[in-house]
Coordinates of C-alpha atoms and ligand atoms in Angstrom, one line a residue:
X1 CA 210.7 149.2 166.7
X2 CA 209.5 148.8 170.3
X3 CA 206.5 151.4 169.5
X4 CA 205.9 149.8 166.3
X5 CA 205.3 146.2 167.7
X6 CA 203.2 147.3 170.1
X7 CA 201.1 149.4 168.0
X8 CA 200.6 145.5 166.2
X9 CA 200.1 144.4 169.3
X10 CA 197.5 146.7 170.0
X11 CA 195.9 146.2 166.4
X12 CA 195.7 142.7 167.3
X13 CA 194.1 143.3 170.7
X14 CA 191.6 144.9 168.8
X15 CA 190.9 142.6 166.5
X16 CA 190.9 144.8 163.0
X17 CA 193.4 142.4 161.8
X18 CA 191.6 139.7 162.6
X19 CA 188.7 141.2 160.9
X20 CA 190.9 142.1 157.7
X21 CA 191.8 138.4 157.6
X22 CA 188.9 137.1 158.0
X23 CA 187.3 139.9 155.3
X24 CA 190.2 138.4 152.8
X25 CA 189.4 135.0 153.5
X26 CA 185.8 134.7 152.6
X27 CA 186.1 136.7 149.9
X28 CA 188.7 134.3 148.4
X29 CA 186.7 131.4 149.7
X30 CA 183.6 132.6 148.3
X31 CA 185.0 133.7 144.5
X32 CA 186.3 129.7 144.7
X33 CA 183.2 128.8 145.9
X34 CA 180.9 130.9 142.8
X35 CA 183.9 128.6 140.6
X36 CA 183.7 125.6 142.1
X37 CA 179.4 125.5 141.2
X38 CA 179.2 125.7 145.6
X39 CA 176.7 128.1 145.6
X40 CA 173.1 127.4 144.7
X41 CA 169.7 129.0 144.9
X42 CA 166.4 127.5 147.1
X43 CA 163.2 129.0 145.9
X44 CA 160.3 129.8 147.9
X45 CA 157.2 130.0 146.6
X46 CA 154.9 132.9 147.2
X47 CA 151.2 132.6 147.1
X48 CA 148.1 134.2 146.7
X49 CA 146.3 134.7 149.7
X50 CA 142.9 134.8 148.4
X51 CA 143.3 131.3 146.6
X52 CA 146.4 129.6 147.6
X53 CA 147.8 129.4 144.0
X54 CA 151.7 130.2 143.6
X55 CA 152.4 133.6 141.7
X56 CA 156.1 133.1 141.7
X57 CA 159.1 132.3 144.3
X58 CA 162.0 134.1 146.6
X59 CA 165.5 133.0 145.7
X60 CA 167.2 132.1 148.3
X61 CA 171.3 131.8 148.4
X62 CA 172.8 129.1 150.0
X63 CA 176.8 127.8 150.3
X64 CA 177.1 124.3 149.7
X65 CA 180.8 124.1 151.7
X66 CA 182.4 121.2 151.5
X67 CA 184.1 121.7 154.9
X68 CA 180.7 123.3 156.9
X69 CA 178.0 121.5 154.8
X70 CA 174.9 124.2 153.8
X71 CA 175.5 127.4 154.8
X72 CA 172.1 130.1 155.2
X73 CA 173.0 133.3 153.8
X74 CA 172.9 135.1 157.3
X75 CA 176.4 133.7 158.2
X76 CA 178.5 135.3 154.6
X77 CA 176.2 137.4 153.0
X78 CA 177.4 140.4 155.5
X79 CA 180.9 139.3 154.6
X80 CA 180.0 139.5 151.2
X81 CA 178.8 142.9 151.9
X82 CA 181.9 144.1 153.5
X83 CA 184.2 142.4 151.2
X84 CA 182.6 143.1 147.5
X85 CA 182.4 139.6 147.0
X86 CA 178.8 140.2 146.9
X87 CA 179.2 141.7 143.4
X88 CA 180.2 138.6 141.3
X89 CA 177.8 136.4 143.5
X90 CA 174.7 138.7 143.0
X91 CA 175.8 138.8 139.1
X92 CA 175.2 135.2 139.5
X93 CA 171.9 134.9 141.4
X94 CA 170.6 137.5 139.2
X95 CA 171.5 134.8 135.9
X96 CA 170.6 131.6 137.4
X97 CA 167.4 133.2 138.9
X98 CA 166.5 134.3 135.6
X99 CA 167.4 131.1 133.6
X100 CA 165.6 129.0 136.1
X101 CA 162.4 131.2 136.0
X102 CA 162.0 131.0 132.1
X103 CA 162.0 127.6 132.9
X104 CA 158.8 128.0 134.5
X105 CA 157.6 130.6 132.4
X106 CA 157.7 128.3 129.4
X107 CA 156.1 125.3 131.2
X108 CA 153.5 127.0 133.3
X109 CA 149.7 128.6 132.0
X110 CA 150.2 131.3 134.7
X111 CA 152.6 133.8 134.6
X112 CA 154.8 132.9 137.6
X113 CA 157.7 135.9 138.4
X114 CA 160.9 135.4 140.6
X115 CA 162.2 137.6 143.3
X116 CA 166.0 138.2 143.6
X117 CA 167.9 140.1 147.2
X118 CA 170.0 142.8 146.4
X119 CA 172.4 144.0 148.5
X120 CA 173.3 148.3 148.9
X121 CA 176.8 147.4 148.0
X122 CA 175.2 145.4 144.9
X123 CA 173.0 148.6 143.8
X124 CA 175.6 151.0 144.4
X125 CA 178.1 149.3 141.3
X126 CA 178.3 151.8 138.3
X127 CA 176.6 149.2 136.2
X128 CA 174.0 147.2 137.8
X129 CA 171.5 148.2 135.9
X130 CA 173.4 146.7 132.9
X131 CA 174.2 143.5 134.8
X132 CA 170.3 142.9 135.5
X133 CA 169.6 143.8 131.8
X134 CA 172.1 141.1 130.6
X135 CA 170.0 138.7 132.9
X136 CA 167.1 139.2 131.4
X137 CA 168.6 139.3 128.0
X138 CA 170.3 136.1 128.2
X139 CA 167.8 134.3 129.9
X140 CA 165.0 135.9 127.6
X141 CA 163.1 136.1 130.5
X142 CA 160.6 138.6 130.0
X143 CA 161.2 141.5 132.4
X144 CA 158.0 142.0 134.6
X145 CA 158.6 138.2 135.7
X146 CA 161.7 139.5 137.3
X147 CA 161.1 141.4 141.1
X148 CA 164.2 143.3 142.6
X149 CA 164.0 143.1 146.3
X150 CA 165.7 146.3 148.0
X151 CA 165.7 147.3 151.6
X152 CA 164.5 150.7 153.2
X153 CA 168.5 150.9 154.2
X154 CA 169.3 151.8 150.6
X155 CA 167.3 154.4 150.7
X156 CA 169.5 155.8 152.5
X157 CA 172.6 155.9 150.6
X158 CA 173.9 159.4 149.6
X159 CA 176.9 158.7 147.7
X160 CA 174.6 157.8 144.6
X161 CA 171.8 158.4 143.2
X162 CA 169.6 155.5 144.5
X163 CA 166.1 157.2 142.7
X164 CA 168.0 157.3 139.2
X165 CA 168.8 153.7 139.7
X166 CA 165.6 153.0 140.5
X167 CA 164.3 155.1 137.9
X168 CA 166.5 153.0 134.9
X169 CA 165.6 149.7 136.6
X170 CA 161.4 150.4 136.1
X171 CA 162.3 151.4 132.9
X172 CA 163.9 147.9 131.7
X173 CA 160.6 146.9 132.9
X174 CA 161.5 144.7 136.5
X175 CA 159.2 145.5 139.3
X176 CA 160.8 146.7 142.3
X177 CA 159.2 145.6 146.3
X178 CA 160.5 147.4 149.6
X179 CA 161.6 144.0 152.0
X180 CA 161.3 143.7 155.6
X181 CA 159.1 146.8 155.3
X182 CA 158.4 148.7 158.3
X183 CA 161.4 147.8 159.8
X184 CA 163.9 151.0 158.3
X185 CA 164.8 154.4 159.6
X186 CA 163.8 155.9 156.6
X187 CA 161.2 158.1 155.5
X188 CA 158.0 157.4 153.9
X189 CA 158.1 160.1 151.6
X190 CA 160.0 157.8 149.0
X191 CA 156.6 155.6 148.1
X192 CA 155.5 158.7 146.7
X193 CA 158.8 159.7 144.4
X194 CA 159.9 156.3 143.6
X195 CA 158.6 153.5 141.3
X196 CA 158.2 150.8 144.1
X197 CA 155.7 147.8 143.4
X198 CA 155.4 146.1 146.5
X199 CA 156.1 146.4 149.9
X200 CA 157.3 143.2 151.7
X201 CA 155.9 143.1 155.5
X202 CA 158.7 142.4 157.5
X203 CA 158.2 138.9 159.5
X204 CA 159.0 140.4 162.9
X205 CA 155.2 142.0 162.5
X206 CA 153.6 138.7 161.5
X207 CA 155.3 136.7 163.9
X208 CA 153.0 138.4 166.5
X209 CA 149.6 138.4 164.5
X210 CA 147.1 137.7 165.8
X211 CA 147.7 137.9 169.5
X212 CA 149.6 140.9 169.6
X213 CA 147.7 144.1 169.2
X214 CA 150.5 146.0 168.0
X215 CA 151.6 143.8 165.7
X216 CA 148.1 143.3 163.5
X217 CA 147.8 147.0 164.0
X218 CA 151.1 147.8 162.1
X219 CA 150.3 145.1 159.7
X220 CA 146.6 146.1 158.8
X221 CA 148.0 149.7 158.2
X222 CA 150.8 148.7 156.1
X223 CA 148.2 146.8 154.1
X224 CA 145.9 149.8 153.9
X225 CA 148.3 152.6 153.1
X226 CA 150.3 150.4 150.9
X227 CA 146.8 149.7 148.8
X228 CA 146.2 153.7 148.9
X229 CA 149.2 154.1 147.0
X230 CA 148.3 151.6 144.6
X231 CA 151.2 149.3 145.9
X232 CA 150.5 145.1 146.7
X233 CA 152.0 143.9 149.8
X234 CA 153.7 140.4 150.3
X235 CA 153.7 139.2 154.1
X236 CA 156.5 137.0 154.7
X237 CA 157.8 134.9 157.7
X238 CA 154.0 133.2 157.5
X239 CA 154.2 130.2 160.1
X240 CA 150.0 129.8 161.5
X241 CA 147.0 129.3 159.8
X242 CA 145.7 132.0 161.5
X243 CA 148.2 134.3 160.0
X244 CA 147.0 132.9 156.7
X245 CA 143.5 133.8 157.9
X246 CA 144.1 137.6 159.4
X247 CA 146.4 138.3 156.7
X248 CA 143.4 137.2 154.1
X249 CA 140.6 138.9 155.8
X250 CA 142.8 142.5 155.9
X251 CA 143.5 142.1 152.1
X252 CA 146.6 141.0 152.0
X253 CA 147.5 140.3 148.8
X254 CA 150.2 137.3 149.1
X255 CA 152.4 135.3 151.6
X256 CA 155.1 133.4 152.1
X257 CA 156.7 131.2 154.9
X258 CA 156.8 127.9 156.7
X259 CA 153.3 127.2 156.9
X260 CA 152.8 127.5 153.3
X261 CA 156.0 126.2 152.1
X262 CA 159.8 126.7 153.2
X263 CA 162.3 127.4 150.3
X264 CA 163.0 124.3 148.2
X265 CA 165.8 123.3 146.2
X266 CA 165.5 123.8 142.2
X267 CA 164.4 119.9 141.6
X268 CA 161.7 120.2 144.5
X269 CA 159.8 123.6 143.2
X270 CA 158.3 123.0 139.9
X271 CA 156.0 120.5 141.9
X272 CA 154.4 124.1 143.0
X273 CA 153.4 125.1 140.0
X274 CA 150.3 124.7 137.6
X275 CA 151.1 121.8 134.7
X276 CA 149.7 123.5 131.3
X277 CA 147.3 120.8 130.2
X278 CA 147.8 121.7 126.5
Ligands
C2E301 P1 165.0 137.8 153.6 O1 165.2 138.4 152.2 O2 164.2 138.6 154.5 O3 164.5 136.4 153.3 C1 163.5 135.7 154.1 C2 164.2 134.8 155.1 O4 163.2 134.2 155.9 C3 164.9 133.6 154.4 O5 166.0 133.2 155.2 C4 163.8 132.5 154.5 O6 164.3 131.2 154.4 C5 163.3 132.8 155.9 N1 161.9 132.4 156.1 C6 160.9 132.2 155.1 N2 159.8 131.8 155.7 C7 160.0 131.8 157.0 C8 159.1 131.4 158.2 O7 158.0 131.1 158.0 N3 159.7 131.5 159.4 C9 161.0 131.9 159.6 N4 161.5 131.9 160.8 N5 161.8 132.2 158.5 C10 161.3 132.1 157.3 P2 167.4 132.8 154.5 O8 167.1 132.0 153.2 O9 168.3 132.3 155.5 O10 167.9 134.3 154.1 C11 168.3 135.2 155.0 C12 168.6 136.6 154.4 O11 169.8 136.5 153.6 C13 167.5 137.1 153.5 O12 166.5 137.6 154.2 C14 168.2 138.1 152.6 O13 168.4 139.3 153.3 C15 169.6 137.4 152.5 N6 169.8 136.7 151.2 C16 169.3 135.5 150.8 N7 169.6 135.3 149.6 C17 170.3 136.4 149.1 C18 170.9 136.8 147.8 O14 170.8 136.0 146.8 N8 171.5 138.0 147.8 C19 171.5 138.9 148.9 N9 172.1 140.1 148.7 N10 170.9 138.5 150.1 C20 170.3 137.3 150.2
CA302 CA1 163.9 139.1 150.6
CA303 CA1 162.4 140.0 154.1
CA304 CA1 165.3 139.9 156.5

């Protein structure tokens, strides 16, 4: 019994209980919170460098907690991760991004689309492709309004097959963009095997342009090679108008960040978009 409580003790020391606590915790919190209406989306919109005008908008998760007020998605989202929680919730960004953006769609002359984060532990679920198809079906959103936002990370995953996934999403019709591009370990073989439609610079790159050589240097390539492969590129993290500028003049296609506009609760975004006049 002596040896066991120490071995506790030592667990404690540790802190894996701690962390197996915590783990349960959130996850109860946030399943309550997803019942409770807590959660809610901010959009961002993304424009087109070129012309300024909005193409469509990043959803953004966010925990309204009664006890800690708004919480970013940086402080549970890992959780989330860790704990499966992030299963239900992405179910319900995935419907609520949808039924908001055939919103748009109805009232807007321009097709406007809507990005949505998804997690590895999200992608990896037997049937994720089905839960993005009832999305779309129940929202009726058309499906190349919808953009699944992946990281290089997945890429990575061997305990699926991450290029059939991809494969069955492309054929529902969504378009699928690389995030924080540039950033990963993996390689870059996979533009060439897998349907990918955008690649998202990373805004550790932009951050730096335009002083920093190697900054601009990675971004201008990323533009060009992206554009050899027949891919558009969406620089995020945009906070200068110099960015805007640099960015432009190397063909960027679109943007998104402070300087432009930061991510806006649902009431505040249609404001972005084009009135149809008809
Ligand atoms: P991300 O996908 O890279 O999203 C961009 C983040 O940069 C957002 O932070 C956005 O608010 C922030 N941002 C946008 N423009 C600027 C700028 O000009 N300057 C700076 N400094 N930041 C800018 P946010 O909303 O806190 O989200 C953080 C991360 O949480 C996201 O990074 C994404 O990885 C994750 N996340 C957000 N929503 C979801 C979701 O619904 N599902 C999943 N799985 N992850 C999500
Ligand atoms: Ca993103
Ligand atoms: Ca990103
Ligand atoms: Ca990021």
């Amino acid at each position: 019994a002596k040896e066991h409580g120490r071995n506790r003790y030592q667990l404690y020391r540790s802190g894996l209980i701690d962390a197996v606590v915590e783990r349960l915790d959130i996850d109860t919190r946030l399943r309550q919170a997803l019942e409770r209406a807590e959660l809610t989306l901010h959009y961002q919109p993304i424009v087109a460098l070129a012309d300024g005008r909005v193409i469509g908008t990043e959803a953004l998760i966010r925990w309204n907690d009664p006890e800690h007020g708004l919480m970013r998605p940086d402080v549970f989202i890992p959780h989330a991760e860790r704990s499966g929680a992030i299963v239900p919730v992405g179910a319900w960004v995935l419907s609520e991004a949808c039924r908001q953006a055939i919103a748009w769609h109805q009232d807007s002359p321009e097709p406007l689309s809507v990005s949505v984060n998804v997690s590895a532990r999200q992608f990896q679920e037997p049937n994720f492709v089905g839960t993005v198809e009832q999305a779309l079906v129940d929202s009726g959103l058309p499906p190349s309004r919808l953009q699944l936002e992946i990281t290089e990370g997945l890429l990575l995953v061997v305990n699926i097959n991450v290029a059939d996934t991809l494969h069955a999403l492309k054929r529902l019709g969504v378009r699928l963009s690389i995030d924080d591009f540039g950033t990963g370990y993996s390689s870059l073989a996979y533009l060439k095997q897998l349907p990918i439609d955008v690649l998202k610079i990373d805004r550790s790159f932009v951050a730096g342009i335009p002083e920093r050589m190697d900054d601009a240097q990675i971004a201008t390539t990323i533009i060009t090679m992206a554009h050899g492969l027949g891919l558009r590129v969406v620089a995020e993290g945009i906070e200068t108008e110099r960015q805007v500028h640099f960015l432009r003049e190397h063909g960027c296609d679109y943007g998104q960040g402070y300087f432009i506009a930061r991510p806006l609760p649902e009431k505040e975004i249609a404001r972005w978009f084009p009135k149809d006049h008809h």
